[in-house]
Tab-separated table of C-alpha atoms and ligand atoms in Angstrom:
chain	number	residue	atom	x	y	z
A	1	MET	CA	10.126	4.057	64.875
A	2	ILE	CA	11.165	7.601	65.420
A	3	LYS	CA	8.869	10.446	66.425
A	4	LEU	CA	8.569	13.418	64.175
A	5	ASN	CA	9.950	15.818	66.747
A	6	GLN	CA	12.970	13.659	67.319
A	7	LEU	CA	13.542	13.516	63.621
A	8	TRP	CA	13.280	17.270	63.317
A	9	ASN	CA	15.602	17.824	66.288
A	10	ASN	CA	18.239	15.727	64.596
A	11	VAL	CA	17.868	17.695	61.414
A	12	LEU	CA	18.118	20.942	63.384
A	13	ILE	CA	21.380	19.868	64.971
A	14	GLU	CA	22.752	19.161	61.522
A	15	VAL	CA	21.528	22.486	60.132
A	16	GLN	CA	22.669	24.508	63.101
A	17	SER	CA	26.314	23.824	62.437
A	18	LYS	CA	25.971	25.126	58.900
A	19	VAL	CA	24.165	28.440	59.186
A	20	THR	CA	24.533	31.663	61.124
A	21	THR	CA	22.589	32.209	64.318
A	22	LEU	CA	20.537	34.829	62.540
A	23	THR	CA	19.359	32.515	59.778
A	24	TYR	CA	18.798	29.769	62.266
A	25	ASP	CA	16.766	31.823	64.732
A	26	VAL	CA	14.741	33.810	62.258
A	27	TYR	CA	13.983	31.183	59.662
A	28	ILE	CA	14.896	27.602	60.394
A	29	SER	CA	13.726	27.420	63.984
A	30	ASN	CA	10.374	28.933	63.011
A	31	LEU	CA	9.498	25.998	60.820
A	32	GLU	CA	7.407	23.283	62.322
A	33	PRO	CA	7.492	19.649	61.224
A	34	VAL	CA	4.024	18.361	60.408
A	35	GLY	CA	4.731	14.964	58.964
A	36	VAL	CA	6.449	12.758	56.465
A	37	TYR	CA	4.740	11.915	53.210
A	38	ASN	CA	6.454	9.197	51.204
A	39	ASP	CA	10.039	10.439	50.979
A	40	THR	CA	9.211	14.053	51.795
A	41	LEU	CA	9.464	15.890	55.066
A	42	ILE	CA	6.685	18.473	55.312
A	43	LEU	CA	7.420	21.663	57.198
A	44	LEU	CA	4.901	24.275	58.133
A	45	ALA	CA	5.723	27.978	57.733
A	46	GLN	CA	3.649	30.478	59.680
A	47	SER	CA	3.740	33.163	57.017
A	48	PRO	CA	4.010	33.384	53.231
A	49	ALA	CA	7.163	35.472	53.656
A	50	LEU	CA	8.837	32.733	55.650
A	51	LYS	CA	7.824	30.120	53.089
A	52	ARG	CA	9.207	32.188	50.241
A	53	ILE	CA	12.536	32.963	51.899
A	54	VAL	CA	13.137	29.389	52.973
A	55	ASN	CA	12.273	28.132	49.523
A	56	GLU	CA	14.583	30.634	47.901
A	57	HIS	CA	17.586	30.458	50.176
A	58	HIS	CA	17.537	27.500	52.532
A	59	LYS	CA	15.725	24.630	50.943
A	60	GLU	CA	18.806	22.921	49.525
A	61	LEU	CA	20.468	22.993	52.904
A	62	LEU	CA	17.386	21.575	54.628
A	63	LYS	CA	17.205	18.821	52.082
A	64	GLN	CA	20.842	17.948	52.478
A	65	ALA	CA	20.693	18.014	56.251
A	66	THR	CA	17.611	15.815	56.321
A	67	SER	CA	19.009	13.228	53.985
A	68	THR	CA	22.331	13.204	55.806
A	69	VAL	CA	20.582	12.178	58.988
A	70	PHE	CA	17.783	10.161	57.396
A	71	PRO	CA	18.910	8.844	54.012
A	72	THR	CA	15.435	7.743	52.981
A	73	ILE	CA	14.002	11.231	53.174
A	74	THR	CA	15.153	12.998	50.072
A	75	GLU	CA	12.728	15.884	49.753
A	76	VAL	CA	11.606	18.774	51.899
A	77	LYS	CA	8.420	20.698	51.269
A	78	ILE	CA	7.432	23.964	52.893
A	79	VAL	CA	3.696	24.502	53.267
A	80	LEU	CA	1.306	27.036	54.734
A	81	GLU	CA	-1.470	26.108	57.116
A	82	ALA	CA	-4.062	26.365	54.335
A	83	GLU	CA	-2.196	23.877	52.151
A	84	LEU	CA	-2.122	21.186	54.796
A	85	LYS	CA	-5.543	19.816	54.021
A	86	ASP	CA	-4.388	18.935	50.507
A	87	ILE	CA	-1.931	16.441	51.856
A	88	ASP	CA	-3.525	13.327	53.189
A	89	LYS	CA	-2.001	10.632	55.310
A	90	LEU	CA	0.795	12.463	57.000
A	91	GLU	CA	2.821	10.166	59.136
A	92	LYS	CA	3.733	11.364	62.585
A	93	GLU	CA	5.970	8.453	63.379
A	94	VAL	CA	8.346	7.162	60.843
A	95	ASP	CA	10.142	3.909	60.556
A	96	ILE	CA	13.368	4.858	58.916
A	97	PRO	CA	16.993	4.025	59.190
A	98	VAL	CA	19.108	6.630	60.934
A	99	SER	CA	22.548	7.159	59.540
A	100	LYS	CA	24.200	9.095	62.326
A	101	GLU	CA	24.485	6.734	65.157
A	102	ASN	CA	28.080	6.707	66.012
A	103	PHE	CA	30.288	9.288	67.517
A	104	PHE	CA	33.266	8.646	65.355
A	105	GLU	CA	31.638	9.229	62.060
A	106	ASP	CA	32.979	12.718	61.615
A	107	ILE	CA	36.427	11.330	62.199
A	108	GLU	CA	38.051	12.939	59.184
A	109	GLN	CA	37.176	16.607	59.271
A	110	SER	CA	34.963	19.049	61.051
A	111	SER	CA	32.679	21.223	58.993
A	112	PHE	CA	32.511	24.930	59.565
A	113	VAL	CA	29.796	27.561	59.469
A	114	GLU	CA	30.153	29.001	56.029
A	115	ASN	CA	29.564	32.566	57.096
A	116	TYR	CA	32.050	32.575	59.941
A	117	THR	CA	35.011	33.762	57.902
A	118	PHE	CA	37.735	36.366	58.391
A	119	ASP	CA	36.033	38.479	55.727
A	120	ASN	CA	32.874	38.556	57.772
A	121	PHE	CA	34.692	39.355	60.982
A	122	ILE	CA	34.748	43.081	61.664
A	123	VAL	CA	38.020	44.177	63.183
A	124	GLY	CA	38.204	47.036	65.662
A	125	LYS	CA	40.448	47.973	68.562
A	126	SER	CA	38.788	45.477	70.860
A	127	ASN	CA	39.579	42.409	68.785
A	128	GLN	CA	42.407	43.326	66.420
A	129	HIS	CA	45.080	41.350	68.212
A	130	ALA	CA	42.943	38.220	68.387
A	131	ALA	CA	41.906	38.544	64.741
A	132	ALA	CA	45.521	39.027	63.648
A	133	VAL	CA	46.914	36.036	65.516
A	134	CYS	CA	44.060	33.837	64.312
A	135	LYS	CA	44.798	34.860	60.755
A	136	ALA	CA	48.487	34.122	61.267
A	137	VAL	CA	47.651	30.708	62.687
A	138	ALA	CA	45.369	29.979	59.737
A	139	GLU	CA	48.129	30.915	57.317
A	140	VAL	CA	50.827	28.889	59.043
A	141	PRO	CA	49.350	26.312	61.411
A	142	GLY	CA	51.897	25.003	63.872
A	143	GLY	CA	54.062	28.070	63.399
A	144	LYS	CA	54.955	30.845	65.803
A	145	TYR	CA	51.701	31.074	67.687
A	146	ASN	CA	51.319	27.708	69.298
A	147	PRO	CA	49.316	27.018	71.340
A	148	LEU	CA	47.017	29.948	70.839
A	149	PHE	CA	44.699	30.773	73.697
A	150	ILE	CA	41.834	33.240	73.195
A	151	HIS	CA	39.571	34.442	75.947
A	152	SER	CA	36.686	36.872	76.280
A	153	GLY	CA	33.211	37.254	77.657
A	154	VAL	CA	30.392	35.474	75.876
A	155	GLY	CA	29.282	36.544	72.429
A	156	LEU	CA	32.395	38.419	71.403
A	157	GLY	CA	33.500	36.304	68.469
A	158	LYS	CA	35.682	33.469	69.760
A	159	THR	CA	33.703	30.731	68.081
A	160	HIS	CA	33.446	32.835	64.940
A	161	LEU	CA	37.232	33.126	64.820
A	162	LEU	CA	37.750	29.395	65.316
A	163	HIS	CA	35.446	28.693	62.401
A	164	ALA	CA	37.218	31.360	60.371
A	165	ILE	CA	40.499	29.538	60.964
A	166	GLY	CA	38.803	26.281	59.978
A	167	ASN	CA	37.324	27.695	56.791
A	168	TYR	CA	40.617	29.269	55.823
A	169	VAL	CA	42.663	26.141	56.432
A	170	LYS	CA	40.185	23.965	54.605
A	171	LYS	CA	40.455	26.192	51.574
A	172	ASN	CA	44.167	26.947	51.594
A	173	HIS	CA	45.639	23.807	53.136
A	174	PRO	CA	43.100	21.175	52.115
A	175	GLU	CA	45.526	18.383	52.965
A	176	MET	CA	45.494	19.291	56.640
A	177	LYS	CA	43.284	17.456	59.041
A	178	THR	CA	41.354	19.926	61.117
A	179	ILE	CA	39.108	19.330	64.060
A	180	TYR	CA	36.927	21.827	65.862
A	181	THR	CA	35.251	20.606	69.001
A	182	THR	CA	33.941	21.864	72.285
A	183	SER	CA	35.332	20.640	75.552
A	184	GLU	CA	31.914	19.166	76.308
A	185	LYS	CA	31.885	17.182	73.118
A	186	PHE	CA	35.425	16.021	73.790
A	187	THR	CA	34.396	14.901	77.279
A	188	ASN	CA	31.245	13.176	76.049
A	189	GLU	CA	33.043	11.322	73.307
A	190	LEU	CA	35.665	10.155	75.738
A	191	ILE	CA	33.061	8.956	78.237
A	192	GLU	CA	31.235	7.188	75.437
A	193	ALA	CA	34.461	5.552	74.244
A	194	VAL	CA	35.380	4.369	77.706
A	195	ARG	CA	31.862	3.066	78.277
A	196	SER	CA	31.676	1.144	75.047
A	197	GLY	CA	35.148	-0.256	75.757
A	198	THR	CA	33.625	-3.507	76.984
A	199	LYS	CA	31.870	-4.135	73.669
A	200	ASP	CA	34.459	-2.554	71.446
A	201	PRO	CA	38.016	-2.801	72.780
A	202	ASP	CA	39.161	-0.413	70.082
A	203	ALA	CA	36.862	2.410	71.165
A	204	THR	CA	39.404	4.381	73.162
A	205	LYS	CA	42.029	3.733	70.536
A	206	LYS	CA	39.730	5.221	67.915
A	207	PHE	CA	39.152	8.210	70.123
A	208	ARG	CA	42.886	8.713	70.529
A	209	ASN	CA	43.577	8.298	66.855
A	210	LYS	CA	40.962	10.836	66.055
A	211	TYR	CA	42.399	13.560	68.222
A	212	ARG	CA	46.074	12.808	68.109
A	213	SER	CA	46.390	12.599	64.355
A	214	VAL	CA	45.204	16.084	63.480
A	215	ASP	CA	47.224	18.985	62.121
A	216	LEU	CA	45.013	21.545	63.771
A	217	LEU	CA	42.940	21.010	66.890
A	218	MET	CA	40.571	23.726	68.053
A	219	ILE	CA	38.811	23.346	71.371
A	220	ASP	CA	36.069	25.770	72.265
A	221	ASP	CA	34.921	26.680	75.770
A	222	ILE	CA	37.693	24.839	77.545
A	223	GLN	CA	36.295	25.995	80.902
A	224	PHE	CA	33.712	23.213	80.574
A	225	LEU	CA	36.262	20.430	80.308
A	226	ALA	CA	35.118	17.905	82.888
A	227	ASN	CA	37.279	18.010	85.951
A	228	THR	CA	37.693	14.265	86.113
A	229	GLU	CA	40.896	12.327	86.114
A	230	VAL	CA	40.149	10.416	82.923
A	231	THR	CA	39.298	13.502	80.901
A	232	LEU	CA	42.178	15.597	82.175
A	233	GLU	CA	44.658	12.810	81.639
A	234	GLU	CA	43.436	12.177	78.098
A	235	PHE	CA	43.436	15.838	77.240
A	236	PHE	CA	46.908	16.317	78.702
A	237	HIS	CA	48.356	13.594	76.500
A	238	THR	CA	46.519	14.774	73.420
A	239	PHE	CA	47.901	18.231	73.998
A	240	ASN	CA	51.450	16.992	74.494
A	241	ASP	CA	51.433	14.703	71.481
A	242	LEU	CA	50.208	17.442	69.190
A	243	TYR	CA	52.476	20.061	70.637
A	244	MET	CA	55.581	17.874	70.362
A	245	ALA	CA	54.721	17.154	66.741
A	246	ASN	CA	54.399	20.891	66.001
A	247	LYS	CA	50.705	20.586	65.352
A	248	GLN	CA	48.593	23.651	65.928
A	249	ILE	CA	46.374	23.903	69.001
A	250	VAL	CA	43.852	26.695	69.499
A	251	ILE	CA	41.882	26.979	72.705
A	252	CYS	CA	39.063	29.346	73.658
A	253	SER	CA	37.702	30.162	77.037
A	254	ASP	CA	35.577	32.668	78.875
A	255	ARG	CA	38.479	33.488	81.185
A	256	PRO	CA	42.278	33.655	81.103
A	257	PRO	CA	44.276	30.485	81.865
A	258	LYS	CA	45.139	31.572	85.367
A	259	GLU	CA	41.466	31.714	86.318
A	260	ILE	CA	40.519	28.327	84.985
A	261	ASN	CA	39.872	25.818	87.658
A	262	ILE	CA	41.981	23.004	86.278
A	263	GLU	CA	45.136	21.200	87.294
A	264	GLU	CA	48.315	23.219	87.200
A	265	ARG	CA	50.132	21.210	84.508
A	266	LEU	CA	47.336	21.992	82.057
A	267	ARG	CA	47.053	25.607	83.045
A	268	THR	CA	50.759	26.114	82.401
A	269	ARG	CA	50.426	24.489	79.017
A	270	PHE	CA	47.580	26.749	77.983
A	271	ALA	CA	49.742	29.728	78.782
A	272	MET	CA	52.801	28.415	76.975
A	273	GLY	CA	52.202	30.113	73.646
A	274	VAL	CA	50.240	33.226	72.807
A	275	ILE	CA	47.321	34.507	74.861
A	276	SER	CA	44.945	36.983	73.330
A	277	SER	CA	41.795	38.550	74.705
A	278	ILE	CA	38.793	40.154	73.044
A	279	ASN	CA	37.018	43.093	74.634
A	280	PRO	CA	33.525	44.417	73.955
A	281	PRO	CA	33.509	46.423	70.708
A	282	ASP	CA	33.113	50.207	70.675
A	283	PHE	CA	30.083	51.895	69.125
A	284	GLU	CA	31.549	52.223	65.610
A	285	THR	CA	32.588	48.601	65.539
A	286	ARG	CA	29.167	47.532	66.770
A	287	ILE	CA	27.527	49.473	63.955
A	288	ALA	CA	29.929	47.982	61.412
A	289	ILE	CA	29.166	44.480	62.678
A	290	LEU	CA	25.422	45.090	62.429
A	291	GLN	CA	25.791	46.445	58.907
A	292	LYS	CA	27.690	43.354	57.878
A	293	LYS	CA	25.106	41.065	59.452
A	294	ALA	CA	22.238	42.882	57.781
A	295	ILE	CA	23.899	42.739	54.370
A	296	ASN	CA	24.673	39.043	54.686
A	297	PHE	CA	21.057	38.627	55.567
A	298	HIS	CA	19.838	40.481	52.483
A	299	ALA	CA	18.131	43.073	54.653
A	300	GLN	CA	18.369	46.836	54.155
A	301	VAL	CA	18.132	47.934	57.742
A	302	SER	CA	18.311	51.696	58.268
A	303	MET	CA	21.051	53.381	60.266
A	304	ASP	CA	18.470	54.609	62.789
A	305	VAL	CA	17.480	51.072	63.608
A	306	LEU	CA	21.089	49.878	63.769
A	307	LYS	CA	21.902	52.681	66.201
A	308	ILE	CA	19.059	51.688	68.490
A	309	ILE	CA	20.375	48.148	68.593
A	310	ALA	CA	23.985	49.208	69.108
A	311	ASP	CA	22.889	51.465	71.958
A	312	ARG	CA	20.964	48.743	73.626
A	313	CYS	CA	23.632	46.014	73.590
A	314	LYS	CA	27.103	47.082	74.523
A	315	THR	CA	28.893	44.010	75.729
A	316	ASN	CA	27.660	41.085	73.708
A	317	VAL	CA	27.576	40.832	69.919
A	318	ARG	CA	25.393	37.753	69.985
A	319	GLU	CA	22.763	39.686	71.896
A	320	MET	CA	23.001	42.460	69.349
A	321	GLU	CA	22.442	39.966	66.574
A	322	GLY	CA	19.550	38.529	68.544
A	323	LEU	CA	17.906	41.933	68.639
A	324	LEU	CA	18.401	42.495	64.936
A	325	ASN	CA	16.838	39.133	64.278
A	326	ARG	CA	13.919	39.895	66.568
A	327	ILE	CA	13.167	43.036	64.653
A	328	ILE	CA	13.285	41.293	61.306
A	329	SER	CA	11.158	38.413	62.618
A	330	GLN	CA	8.668	40.787	64.134
A	331	ALA	CA	8.319	42.594	60.804
A	332	MET	CA	7.789	39.292	59.058
A	333	LEU	CA	5.204	38.228	61.587
A	334	VAL	CA	3.064	41.322	61.249
A	335	GLY	CA	3.780	41.725	57.557
A	336	GLY	CA	5.381	45.093	58.304
A	337	ASP	CA	8.602	46.871	57.529
A	338	TYR	CA	11.618	46.376	59.787
A	339	ASN	CA	12.547	50.026	59.430
A	340	ASP	CA	9.202	51.085	60.831
A	341	MET	CA	9.851	52.326	64.384
A	342	SER	CA	6.635	50.919	65.780
A	343	VAL	CA	7.687	47.449	64.648
A	344	VAL	CA	11.135	48.023	66.109
A	345	TYR	CA	9.833	49.088	69.510
A	346	GLN	CA	7.372	46.238	69.628
A	347	ALA	CA	10.225	43.814	69.029
A	348	LEU	CA	12.343	45.473	71.711
A	349	ASP	CA	9.513	45.272	74.246
A	350	ASP	CA	9.023	41.578	73.690
A	351	TYR	CA	12.732	41.102	73.986
A	352	GLY	CA	12.675	42.445	77.545
A	353	ASP	CA	9.793	40.124	78.456
A	354	ASP	CA	11.523	37.081	77.101
A	355	GLN	CA	14.636	37.674	79.133
A	356	GLN	CA	12.451	37.431	82.240
A	357	GLU	CA	10.649	34.384	81.099
A	358	ILE	CA	13.802	32.502	80.258
A	359	LEU	CA	14.601	31.841	83.892
A	360	SER	CA	12.667	29.050	85.431
A	361	ILE	CA	13.384	26.439	88.011
A	362	GLU	CA	13.252	23.885	85.217
A	363	LYS	CA	16.062	25.602	83.422
A	364	ILE	CA	18.215	25.752	86.537
A	365	VAL	CA	17.683	22.087	87.260
A	366	ASP	CA	18.370	21.101	83.648
A	367	ALA	CA	21.619	23.024	83.564
A	368	THR	CA	22.739	21.563	86.885
A	369	CYS	CA	21.843	18.013	85.793
A	370	GLU	CA	23.762	18.467	82.597
A	371	TYR	CA	26.781	19.859	84.373
A	372	PHE	CA	27.033	17.042	86.881
A	373	ARG	CA	25.705	14.449	84.463
A	374	VAL	CA	22.960	13.296	86.769
A	375	SER	CA	19.368	12.574	85.865
A	376	LYS	CA	16.467	14.813	86.632
A	377	GLU	CA	14.616	11.991	88.362
A	378	ALA	CA	17.524	11.584	90.746
A	379	MET	CA	17.644	15.338	91.265
A	380	VAL	CA	14.060	15.585	92.475
A	381	GLY	CA	14.075	12.112	93.993
A	382	LYS	CA	14.700	10.836	97.503
A	383	LYS	CA	18.247	9.466	97.323
A	384	LYS	CA	20.740	11.163	99.604
A	385	ASN	CA	24.139	9.826	98.579
A	386	LYS	CA	26.802	12.434	97.997
A	387	GLY	CA	26.788	11.980	94.208
A	388	ILE	CA	23.327	13.427	94.014
A	389	ALA	CA	22.975	15.424	97.252
A	390	TYR	CA	25.655	17.910	96.262
A	391	PRO	CA	24.311	18.736	92.759
A	392	ARG	CA	20.846	18.962	94.283
A	393	GLN	CA	22.012	21.472	96.875
A	394	ILE	CA	23.646	23.531	94.165
A	395	ALA	CA	20.450	23.551	92.112
A	396	MET	CA	18.496	24.589	95.207
A	397	TYR	CA	20.995	27.310	95.940
A	398	LEU	CA	20.779	28.633	92.374
A	399	ALA	CA	16.990	28.507	92.370
A	400	ARG	CA	16.970	30.541	95.551
A	401	GLU	CA	19.528	32.980	94.238
A	402	LEU	CA	18.221	33.514	90.736
A	403	LEU	CA	14.462	33.308	91.108
A	404	THR	CA	11.952	35.259	93.084
A	405	VAL	CA	9.674	32.317	93.825
A	406	PRO	CA	8.976	31.375	97.457
A	407	LEU	CA	11.040	28.734	99.231
A	408	GLU	CA	7.949	26.543	99.502
A	409	SER	CA	7.586	26.378	95.712
A	410	ILE	CA	11.219	25.419	95.287
A	411	GLY	CA	10.743	22.718	97.927
A	412	GLU	CA	7.654	21.524	96.103
A	413	TYR	CA	9.592	21.201	92.872
A	414	PHE	CA	12.315	19.127	94.497
A	415	GLY	CA	9.980	16.274	95.307
A	416	GLY	CA	7.981	18.050	98.011
A	417	ARG	CA	10.820	18.903	100.334
A	418	HIS	CA	10.354	21.156	103.360
A	419	HIS	CA	11.308	24.791	102.861
A	420	THR	CA	13.946	24.562	105.587
A	421	THR	CA	15.793	22.050	103.396
A	422	ILE	CA	16.091	24.720	100.734
A	423	MET	CA	17.344	27.250	103.281
A	424	TYR	CA	19.893	24.754	104.523
A	425	ALA	CA	21.117	24.067	100.988
A	426	ARG	CA	21.397	27.755	100.299
A	427	ASP	CA	23.449	28.374	103.466
A	428	ILE	CA	25.726	25.452	103.002
A	429	ILE	CA	26.518	26.240	99.376
A	430	SER	CA	27.031	29.929	99.970
A	431	ASP	CA	29.500	29.034	102.738
A	432	GLN	CA	31.301	26.638	100.452
A	433	ILE	CA	31.518	29.243	97.728
A	434	LYS	CA	33.514	31.364	100.116
A	435	THR	CA	35.817	28.638	101.330
A	436	ASN	CA	36.149	26.237	98.429
A	437	SER	CA	37.284	27.469	95.038
A	438	ASN	CA	36.051	24.308	93.367
A	439	THR	CA	32.469	24.917	94.456
A	440	ALA	CA	32.772	28.587	93.596
A	441	SER	CA	33.810	27.858	90.076
A	442	GLN	CA	31.242	25.094	89.584
A	443	VAL	CA	28.466	27.419	90.663
A	444	LYS	CA	29.813	30.125	88.399
A	445	ASP	CA	29.973	27.775	85.415
A	446	ILE	CA	26.407	26.594	85.861
A	447	LYS	CA	25.160	30.110	86.437
A	448	ASP	CA	26.909	31.327	83.309
A	449	LYS	CA	25.278	28.552	81.374
A	450	ILE	CA	21.852	29.366	82.716
A	451	LEU	CA	22.250	33.046	82.028
A	452	LYS	CA	24.033	32.321	78.741
A	453	ARG	CA	26.798	34.694	79.554
B	1	LIG	P1	31.722	33.627	71.590
B	1	LIG	O1	32.192	32.328	71.034
B	1	LIG	O2	32.843	34.531	72.006
B	1	LIG	O3	30.704	33.481	72.664
B	1	LIG	P2	30.598	33.936	68.959
B	1	LIG	O4	31.793	33.700	68.132
B	1	LIG	O5	29.596	32.853	69.051
B	1	LIG	O6	31.006	34.411	70.419
B	1	LIG	O7	29.910	35.268	68.434
B	1	LIG	C1	28.555	35.555	68.635
B	1	LIG	C2	28.013	36.164	67.391
B	1	LIG	O8	28.559	37.454	67.205
B	1	LIG	C3	28.342	35.362	66.154
B	1	LIG	O9	27.228	35.313	65.320
B	1	LIG	C4	29.471	36.128	65.518
B	1	LIG	O10	29.425	36.041	64.100
B	1	LIG	C5	29.171	37.552	65.935
B	1	LIG	N1	30.375	38.379	66.062
B	1	LIG	C6	31.132	38.565	67.167
B	1	LIG	N2	32.146	39.411	66.915
B	1	LIG	C7	32.051	39.756	65.611
B	1	LIG	C8	32.802	40.604	64.736
B	1	LIG	N3	33.878	41.264	65.170
B	1	LIG	N4	32.390	40.715	63.450
B	1	LIG	C9	31.305	40.054	63.007
B	1	LIG	N5	30.559	39.245	63.795
B	1	LIG	C10	30.911	39.091	65.072
B	2	LIG	MG1	31.567	30.428	71.623
C-alpha cells in the first residue's frame, strides 16, 4: 500500500524534471491530491482559474507523469472543493504497483526540461561567453571545448544551459547518448550500487557501463560530489575514460575549480579544457529575461511590474522568476489582475515574510543530515561517536549562527542538551573553520544549501 502523499510526491518528482520552475511553483505545486477513484487520481485546485489553466495546459503532462510512475493510474481529474462531495469513496491509500523502483532505469538517456533551450536563454554581457561555448559544445560534442567547466553563483543559468545542450543534442544528434546528472545523484547511485553489490554482483558494473558509455556527460553542482574515496575514485576513472575517448564532459559548479575542495588530480582535470563563468545580468538583460519568462507563461505583464522585479533582484535570476511567479499566483488567488500595483505590492510583502520563515532549526538539521548522510534520530540522539558528533556540532554551530533563537531552545531541540554544549559546539567549529579548510568548506556547502544560494 502506498499513501496518497507518497504517490503525489513521486508524481511531482517526475513532473518537476519536465516543466519550468515557474509552471511548477505557480500551478503544479498548488494542486493537492485528494484521492484515487478507480483509475483516476483526483487533484484539488484552490481556484477556478487554477483548474482551468491546469486543464488547458498541463493535464496531459500530469497524466503521463502519473502513469509513468504508477501504470495503473491512467487518468487525472482536477476538481474544486465544491465538486468533491460528488465523488464518493475516495481512496487515501492505494495498493498499486510502482514502476520506478530501480536506479538504473533511465540508463539510456536523460530527459530535459523542454523550456530550457538556447532560444529561451537571454544572452547579455554577463553570460555571452558561457552561452557561446555551450552552443559550440552542443554543435560539436567532444570537439574543441572539452572538458567544459562553467561556474557562477546560484540562479544564473548553469542548469538551464546544461539542459539547453541536452535538448539541442537530442534533436540534432539523436544517435548520441547523453546523460545529465547532479553530483549528488551520481554519488547516491554509486552508493546504492556498492550496497546492492552483495545481492547483485553486476550492480557496480551496470553503474560503470551507464556512465562510461556516454557521448556526452553533464554533471551539475560538482561541488557536492561526496568527498569519499570510493566516489572520487569512480568519478576520476569515469572522467578519464570519457576524456580519452574524446567524449564530451560538461561540469557546473558554484565556484571555480581552484576553489573546490577536492583532490588535486581532479581539480587539474576540471581545469584542463575551457572554463567559463557567468556573472549577474545587468538591468536590461534582467528585463529581457523577465519578458521572455512572462511570454512563455502566456502572461502579459506590464513593463512597470517587470521593472519593479528587476530592481528588487539583482544577483539571482531564479529569485527574479520566483517574484514574478508570486505576483501571478497572488493575482490568481485574489482573482485580481497581476498588473494591478496593489496586488504586486501584496505579493512582494509576503515574499519578504517567507524569506524569514524559511529558516528554522528543522531546516538546518535536515540539510546537515543530508550532507553527512546521517539520520535525524542519530542527530538529536545520545550517541557520541565521531561519525555523529561532528555533524551534530556543525548543525549546532549553524543553528547558533543563522537563527536568533536562544541557546536553550537549540539545546532543547538536540535531545534536551545543556546550553553550554551548544556554546562549546559553536566555539569548536568556528575554530576549526579558521584552521581546517575541509571544515570551512563543509560548513559553507551546508549553509549555501540552507540559504539556497
Ligand atoms: P543555476 O543552475 O546557475 O543555479 P538555473 O539554470 O537553475 O541556475 O537558473 C535559474 C532560473 O533562471 C531558471 O529558471 C533559468 O531558466 C533562469 N535563467 C537564468 N539565466 C537566464 C537567462 N539568461 N535567460 C533566461 N532564463 C534564465
Ligand atoms: Mg543549477
